[in-house]
Amino acid sequence: MRVSFVLYRTLFDGCYLSRRAMSHSAASSGKRRIRDLLTESDNRVCADCGAPDPKWASANIGVFICLKCCGVHRSLGTHVSKVLSVTLDEWSDEEVDSMIEIGGNASANSIYEAFIPDGSSKPGPDASHDHRMRFIRSKYEFQEFLKPSLRITSGKTSSTKSSSYRSSSLSSNIIDSFRTTSSSQKPQLEGMVEFIGSLKVTLKKGTNLAIRDMMTSDPYVVLTLGQQTAQSTVMKSNLNPVWNEELMLSVPHDYGSVKLQMFDYDTFSADDIMGEAEIDIQPLITSAMAFGDPEMFGDMQIGKWLKSNDNALIEDSIINIADGKVKQEVQIKLQNVESGELELELEWLPLDQ
């Protein structure tokens, strides 16, 4: 009996290891296919601004994009653009197949930029964030430059569900137009979420950040809330960067904490982690909703997120009404790293704003 059990266990472990090896091999094959596609001439520059050496991709749209445009794509939500790193993220077989079938930047842009009207100029690598945001939203979210045959109308509604369905249907149509068969085509509606407001995060500055290169680091911050992410610009060779950069996140009904991660940008290898933290936004939202319209009140303190051993706060975080807006100053110590602090400002924006 003992021999039989040992034999069975040996066979089971062998099959398990074999499946793991096959899974790892499949993942490596998928990433290799993406990297091969990235080497094609049209894919060596960002699809939206032309910056060289893009390291990110929108898997559902089928384009390779640079770090700056990546931040804008993430702010649109995954129902419009599902952003993945070419080097860091795991790709599903479906996501790899979609990129390969579309063919990358030239094929996708032939549709998304088919009719750019006068007055709408494509941003360059050094374009401002506002110019980049306006163009990318017009291109993908509002679909203003599409071929007429692919333009999807939905009446006058502007609801999140309608926008989600329109964008996902467009992605499906474009992928379908590059397929020889549509037998496996099905709607992609995973992005349908109802929101209660927006969170504006002003990334102010970092202090005494960790060294990940020889003497310094190239830090950037990624914020995640639910299925959304927003990413800051990279600060080259700076351990005490001053961003003063605004990042936007939509807040769903079933919201949780905002996950913050800091990375060191590397050109030829995977980006190194430089710390992380969680930001509890419940005190801010609860205080804002309790007071209603902040413009009816003068400047005053309305709430507080208390420092404890369970959070990353350096000191109590005060929630104020200031100039008719609900804001919260946050100072955090980055976790799971040898050093580093961040200063942020949160602002609650209700749906009517």
mmCIF file with all atom_site columns, N, CA and C in Angstrom, residues 186-221:
data_model
loop_
_atom_site.group_PDB
_atom_site.id
_atom_site.type_symbol
_atom_site.label_atom_id
_atom_site.label_alt_id
_atom_site.label_comp_id
_atom_site.label_asym_id
_atom_site.label_entity_id
_atom_site.label_seq_id
_atom_site.pdbx_PDB_ins_code
_atom_site.Cartn_x
_atom_site.Cartn_y
_atom_site.Cartn_z
_atom_site.occupancy
_atom_site.B_iso_or_equiv
_atom_site.pdbx_formal_charge
_atom_site.auth_seq_id
_atom_site.auth_comp_id
_atom_site.auth_asym_id
_atom_site.auth_atom_id
_atom_site.pdbx_PDB_model_num
ATOM 1   N N  . LYS A 1 186 ? -17.233 37.591 -29.675 1.00 0.00 ? 186 LYS A N  1
ATOM 2   C CA . LYS A 1 186 ? -18.275 37.786 -28.686 1.00 0.00 ? 186 LYS A CA 1
ATOM 3   C C  . LYS A 1 186 ? -18.073 39.141 -28.030 1.00 0.00 ? 186 LYS A C  1
ATOM 4   N N  . PRO A 1 187 ? -19.160 39.779 -27.543 1.00 0.00 ? 187 PRO A N  1
ATOM 5   C CA . PRO A 1 187 ? -19.024 41.095 -26.928 1.00 0.00 ? 187 PRO A CA 1
ATOM 6   C C  . PRO A 1 187 ? -18.152 41.033 -25.687 1.00 0.00 ? 187 PRO A C  1
ATOM 7   N N  . GLN A 1 188 ? -17.452 42.147 -25.425 1.00 0.00 ? 188 GLN A N  1
ATOM 8   C CA . GLN A 1 188 ? -16.615 42.241 -24.242 1.00 0.00 ? 188 GLN A CA 1
ATOM 9   C C  . GLN A 1 188 ? -17.186 43.361 -23.385 1.00 0.00 ? 188 GLN A C  1
ATOM 10  N N  . LEU A 1 189 ? -17.909 42.994 -22.314 1.00 0.00 ? 189 LEU A N  1
ATOM 11  C CA . LEU A 1 189 ? -18.624 43.971 -21.515 1.00 0.00 ? 189 LEU A CA 1
ATOM 12  C C  . LEU A 1 189 ? -18.113 44.047 -20.082 1.00 0.00 ? 189 LEU A C  1
ATOM 13  N N  . GLU A 1 190 ? -16.867 43.567 -19.865 1.00 0.00 ? 190 GLU A N  1
ATOM 14  C CA . GLU A 1 190 ? -16.376 43.499 -18.502 1.00 0.00 ? 190 GLU A CA 1
ATOM 15  C C  . GLU A 1 190 ? -16.206 44.870 -17.869 1.00 0.00 ? 190 GLU A C  1
ATOM 16  N N  . GLY A 1 191 ? -16.102 45.928 -18.694 1.00 0.00 ? 191 GLY A N  1
ATOM 17  C CA . GLY A 1 191 ? -15.806 47.242 -18.144 1.00 0.00 ? 191 GLY A CA 1
ATOM 18  C C  . GLY A 1 191 ? -17.006 47.995 -17.624 1.00 0.00 ? 191 GLY A C  1
ATOM 19  N N  . MET A 1 192 ? -18.205 47.401 -17.614 1.00 0.00 ? 192 MET A N  1
ATOM 20  C CA . MET A 1 192 ? -19.403 48.113 -17.225 1.00 0.00 ? 192 MET A CA 1
ATOM 21  C C  . MET A 1 192 ? -19.447 48.260 -15.705 1.00 0.00 ? 192 MET A C  1
ATOM 22  N N  . VAL A 1 193 ? -19.244 49.495 -15.223 1.00 0.00 ? 193 VAL A N  1
ATOM 23  C CA . VAL A 1 193 ? -19.207 49.779 -13.797 1.00 0.00 ? 193 VAL A CA 1
ATOM 24  C C  . VAL A 1 193 ? -19.969 51.078 -13.556 1.00 0.00 ? 193 VAL A C  1
ATOM 25  N N  . GLU A 1 194 ? -20.674 51.154 -12.436 1.00 0.00 ? 194 GLU A N  1
ATOM 26  C CA . GLU A 1 194 ? -21.376 52.371 -12.070 1.00 0.00 ? 194 GLU A CA 1
ATOM 27  C C  . GLU A 1 194 ? -20.525 53.139 -11.065 1.00 0.00 ? 194 GLU A C  1
ATOM 28  N N  . PHE A 1 195 ? -20.308 54.436 -11.325 1.00 0.00 ? 195 PHE A N  1
ATOM 29  C CA . PHE A 1 195 ? -19.426 55.239 -10.497 1.00 0.00 ? 195 PHE A CA 1
ATOM 30  C C  . PHE A 1 195 ? -20.214 56.226 -9.649  1.00 0.00 ? 195 PHE A C  1
ATOM 31  N N  . ILE A 1 196 ? -19.647 56.629 -8.523  1.00 0.00 ? 196 ILE A N  1
ATOM 32  C CA . ILE A 1 196 ? -20.296 57.591 -7.637  1.00 0.00 ? 196 ILE A CA 1
ATOM 33  C C  . ILE A 1 196 ? -19.577 58.938 -7.651  1.00 0.00 ? 196 ILE A C  1
ATOM 34  N N  . GLY A 1 197 ? -18.445 59.024 -8.268  1.00 0.00 ? 197 GLY A N  1
ATOM 35  C CA . GLY A 1 197 ? -17.691 60.268 -8.326  1.00 0.00 ? 197 GLY A CA 1
ATOM 36  C C  . GLY A 1 197 ? -16.278 60.010 -8.801  1.00 0.00 ? 197 GLY A C  1
ATOM 37  N N  . SER A 1 198 ? -15.449 61.042 -8.698  1.00 0.00 ? 198 SER A N  1
ATOM 38  C CA . SER A 1 198 ? -14.064 60.928 -9.142  1.00 0.00 ? 198 SER A CA 1
ATOM 39  C C  . SER A 1 198 ? -13.121 61.383 -8.035  1.00 0.00 ? 198 SER A C  1
ATOM 40  N N  . LEU A 1 199 ? -11.921 60.850 -8.090  1.00 0.00 ? 199 LEU A N  1
ATOM 41  C CA . LEU A 1 199 ? -10.874 61.200 -7.139  1.00 0.00 ? 199 LEU A CA 1
ATOM 42  C C  . LEU A 1 199 ? -9.721  61.832 -7.905  1.00 0.00 ? 199 LEU A C  1
ATOM 43  N N  . LYS A 1 200 ? -9.424  63.079 -7.565  1.00 0.00 ? 200 LYS A N  1
ATOM 44  C CA . LYS A 1 200 ? -8.260  63.750 -8.144  1.00 0.00 ? 200 LYS A CA 1
ATOM 45  C C  . LYS A 1 200 ? -7.100  63.617 -7.159  1.00 0.00 ? 200 LYS A C  1
ATOM 46  N N  . VAL A 1 201 ? -6.035  62.989 -7.592  1.00 0.00 ? 201 VAL A N  1
ATOM 47  C CA . VAL A 1 201 ? -4.852  62.800 -6.754  1.00 0.00 ? 201 VAL A CA 1
ATOM 48  C C  . VAL A 1 201 ? -3.740  63.685 -7.303  1.00 0.00 ? 201 VAL A C  1
ATOM 49  N N  . THR A 1 202 ? -3.335  64.662 -6.528  1.00 0.00 ? 202 THR A N  1
ATOM 50  C CA . THR A 1 202 ? -2.199  65.496 -6.908  1.00 0.00 ? 202 THR A CA 1
ATOM 51  C C  . THR A 1 202 ? -0.948  64.916 -6.265  1.00 0.00 ? 202 THR A C  1
ATOM 52  N N  . LEU A 1 203 ? -0.103  64.352 -7.092  1.00 0.00 ? 203 LEU A N  1
ATOM 53  C CA . LEU A 1 203 ? 1.174   63.799 -6.630  1.00 0.00 ? 203 LEU A CA 1
ATOM 54  C C  . LEU A 1 203 ? 2.140   64.968 -6.495  1.00 0.00 ? 203 LEU A C  1
ATOM 55  N N  . LYS A 1 204 ? 2.439   65.339 -5.261  1.00 0.00 ? 204 LYS A N  1
ATOM 56  C CA . LYS A 1 204 ? 3.242   66.537 -5.034  1.00 0.00 ? 204 LYS A CA 1
ATOM 57  C C  . LYS A 1 204 ? 4.742   66.257 -5.119  1.00 0.00 ? 204 LYS A C  1
ATOM 58  N N  . LYS A 1 205 ? 5.267   65.509 -4.156  1.00 0.00 ? 205 LYS A N  1
ATOM 59  C CA . LYS A 1 205 ? 6.720   65.294 -4.173  1.00 0.00 ? 205 LYS A CA 1
ATOM 60  C C  . LYS A 1 205 ? 7.094   64.030 -3.415  1.00 0.00 ? 205 LYS A C  1
ATOM 61  N N  . GLY A 1 206 ? 8.281   63.549 -3.695  1.00 0.00 ? 206 GLY A N  1
ATOM 62  C CA . GLY A 1 206 ? 8.861   62.428 -2.971  1.00 0.00 ? 206 GLY A CA 1
ATOM 63  C C  . GLY A 1 206 ? 10.120  62.872 -2.246  1.00 0.00 ? 206 GLY A C  1
ATOM 64  N N  . THR A 1 207 ? 10.440  62.179 -1.160  1.00 0.00 ? 207 THR A N  1
ATOM 65  C CA . THR A 1 207 ? 11.601  62.548 -0.352  1.00 0.00 ? 207 THR A CA 1
ATOM 66  C C  . THR A 1 207 ? 12.404  61.306 0.012   1.00 0.00 ? 207 THR A C  1
ATOM 67  N N  . ASN A 1 208 ? 13.709  61.391 -0.176  1.00 0.00 ? 208 ASN A N  1
ATOM 68  C CA . ASN A 1 208 ? 14.635  60.330 0.241   1.00 0.00 ? 208 ASN A CA 1
ATOM 69  C C  . ASN A 1 208 ? 14.212  58.971 -0.323  1.00 0.00 ? 208 ASN A C  1
ATOM 70  N N  . LEU A 1 209 ? 13.952  58.932 -1.618  1.00 0.00 ? 209 LEU A N  1
ATOM 71  C CA . LEU A 1 209 ? 13.521  57.694 -2.249  1.00 0.00 ? 209 LEU A CA 1
ATOM 72  C C  . LEU A 1 209 ? 14.670  56.695 -2.353  1.00 0.00 ? 209 LEU A C  1
ATOM 73  N N  . ALA A 1 210 ? 14.316  55.445 -2.540  1.00 0.00 ? 210 ALA A N  1
ATOM 74  C CA . ALA A 1 210 ? 15.315  54.377 -2.576  1.00 0.00 ? 210 ALA A CA 1
ATOM 75  C C  . ALA A 1 210 ? 16.136  54.424 -3.866  1.00 0.00 ? 210 ALA A C  1
ATOM 76  N N  . ILE A 1 211 ? 17.394  54.016 -3.764  1.00 0.00 ? 211 ILE A N  1
ATOM 77  C CA . ILE A 1 211 ? 18.297  53.949 -4.911  1.00 0.00 ? 211 ILE A CA 1
ATOM 78  C C  . ILE A 1 211 ? 18.142  52.594 -5.582  1.00 0.00 ? 211 ILE A C  1
ATOM 79  N N  . ARG A 1 212 ? 17.890  52.605 -6.888  1.00 0.00 ? 212 ARG A N  1
ATOM 80  C CA . ARG A 1 212 ? 17.755  51.365 -7.635  1.00 0.00 ? 212 ARG A CA 1
ATOM 81  C C  . ARG A 1 212 ? 18.721  51.282 -8.813  1.00 0.00 ? 212 ARG A C  1
ATOM 82  N N  . ASP A 1 213 ? 19.350  52.396 -9.193  1.00 0.00 ? 213 ASP A N  1
ATOM 83  C CA . ASP A 1 213 ? 20.403  52.378 -10.205 1.00 0.00 ? 213 ASP A CA 1
ATOM 84  C C  . ASP A 1 213 ? 21.743  52.502 -9.476  1.00 0.00 ? 213 ASP A C  1
ATOM 85  N N  . MET A 1 214 ? 22.776  52.934 -10.156 1.00 0.00 ? 214 MET A N  1
ATOM 86  C CA . MET A 1 214 ? 24.086  53.014 -9.521  1.00 0.00 ? 214 MET A CA 1
ATOM 87  C C  . MET A 1 214 ? 24.085  53.987 -8.339  1.00 0.00 ? 214 MET A C  1
ATOM 88  N N  . MET A 1 215 ? 23.592  55.217 -8.576  1.00 0.00 ? 215 MET A N  1
ATOM 89  C CA . MET A 1 215 ? 23.607  56.246 -7.531  1.00 0.00 ? 215 MET A CA 1
ATOM 90  C C  . MET A 1 215 ? 22.255  56.907 -7.323  1.00 0.00 ? 215 MET A C  1
ATOM 91  N N  . THR A 1 216 ? 21.286  56.583 -8.159  1.00 0.00 ? 216 THR A N  1
ATOM 92  C CA . THR A 1 216 ? 20.019  57.287 -8.109  1.00 0.00 ? 216 THR A CA 1
ATOM 93  C C  . THR A 1 216 ? 18.910  56.374 -8.617  1.00 0.00 ? 216 THR A C  1
ATOM 94  N N  . SER A 1 217 ? 17.747  56.946 -8.961  1.00 0.00 ? 217 SER A N  1
ATOM 95  C CA . SER A 1 217 ? 16.616  56.207 -9.529  1.00 0.00 ? 217 SER A CA 1
ATOM 96  C C  . SER A 1 217 ? 15.855  57.120 -10.466 1.00 0.00 ? 217 SER A C  1
ATOM 97  N N  . ASP A 1 218 ? 15.024  56.506 -11.312 1.00 0.00 ? 218 ASP A N  1
ATOM 98  C CA . ASP A 1 218 ? 14.126  57.239 -12.209 1.00 0.00 ? 218 ASP A CA 1
ATOM 99  C C  . ASP A 1 218 ? 12.693  56.911 -11.798 1.00 0.00 ? 218 ASP A C  1
ATOM 100 N N  . PRO A 1 219 ? 12.168  57.543 -10.744 1.00 0.00 ? 219 PRO A N  1
ATOM 101 C CA . PRO A 1 219 ? 10.903  57.093 -10.153 1.00 0.00 ? 219 PRO A CA 1
ATOM 102 C C  . PRO A 1 219 ? 9.667   57.527 -10.935 1.00 0.00 ? 219 PRO A C  1
ATOM 103 N N  . TYR A 1 220 ? 8.653   56.679 -10.876 1.00 0.00 ? 220 TYR A N  1
ATOM 104 C CA . TYR A 1 220 ? 7.297   57.044 -11.297 1.00 0.00 ? 220 TYR A CA 1
ATOM 105 C C  . TYR A 1 220 ? 6.313   56.286 -10.419 1.00 0.00 ? 220 TYR A C  1
ATOM 106 N N  . VAL A 1 221 ? 5.074   56.786 -10.350 1.00 0.00 ? 221 VAL A N  1
ATOM 107 C CA . VAL A 1 221 ? 4.064   56.256 -9.439  1.00 0.00 ? 221 VAL A CA 1
ATOM 108 C C  . VAL A 1 221 ? 2.896   55.693 -10.239 1.00 0.00 ? 221 VAL A C  1
#
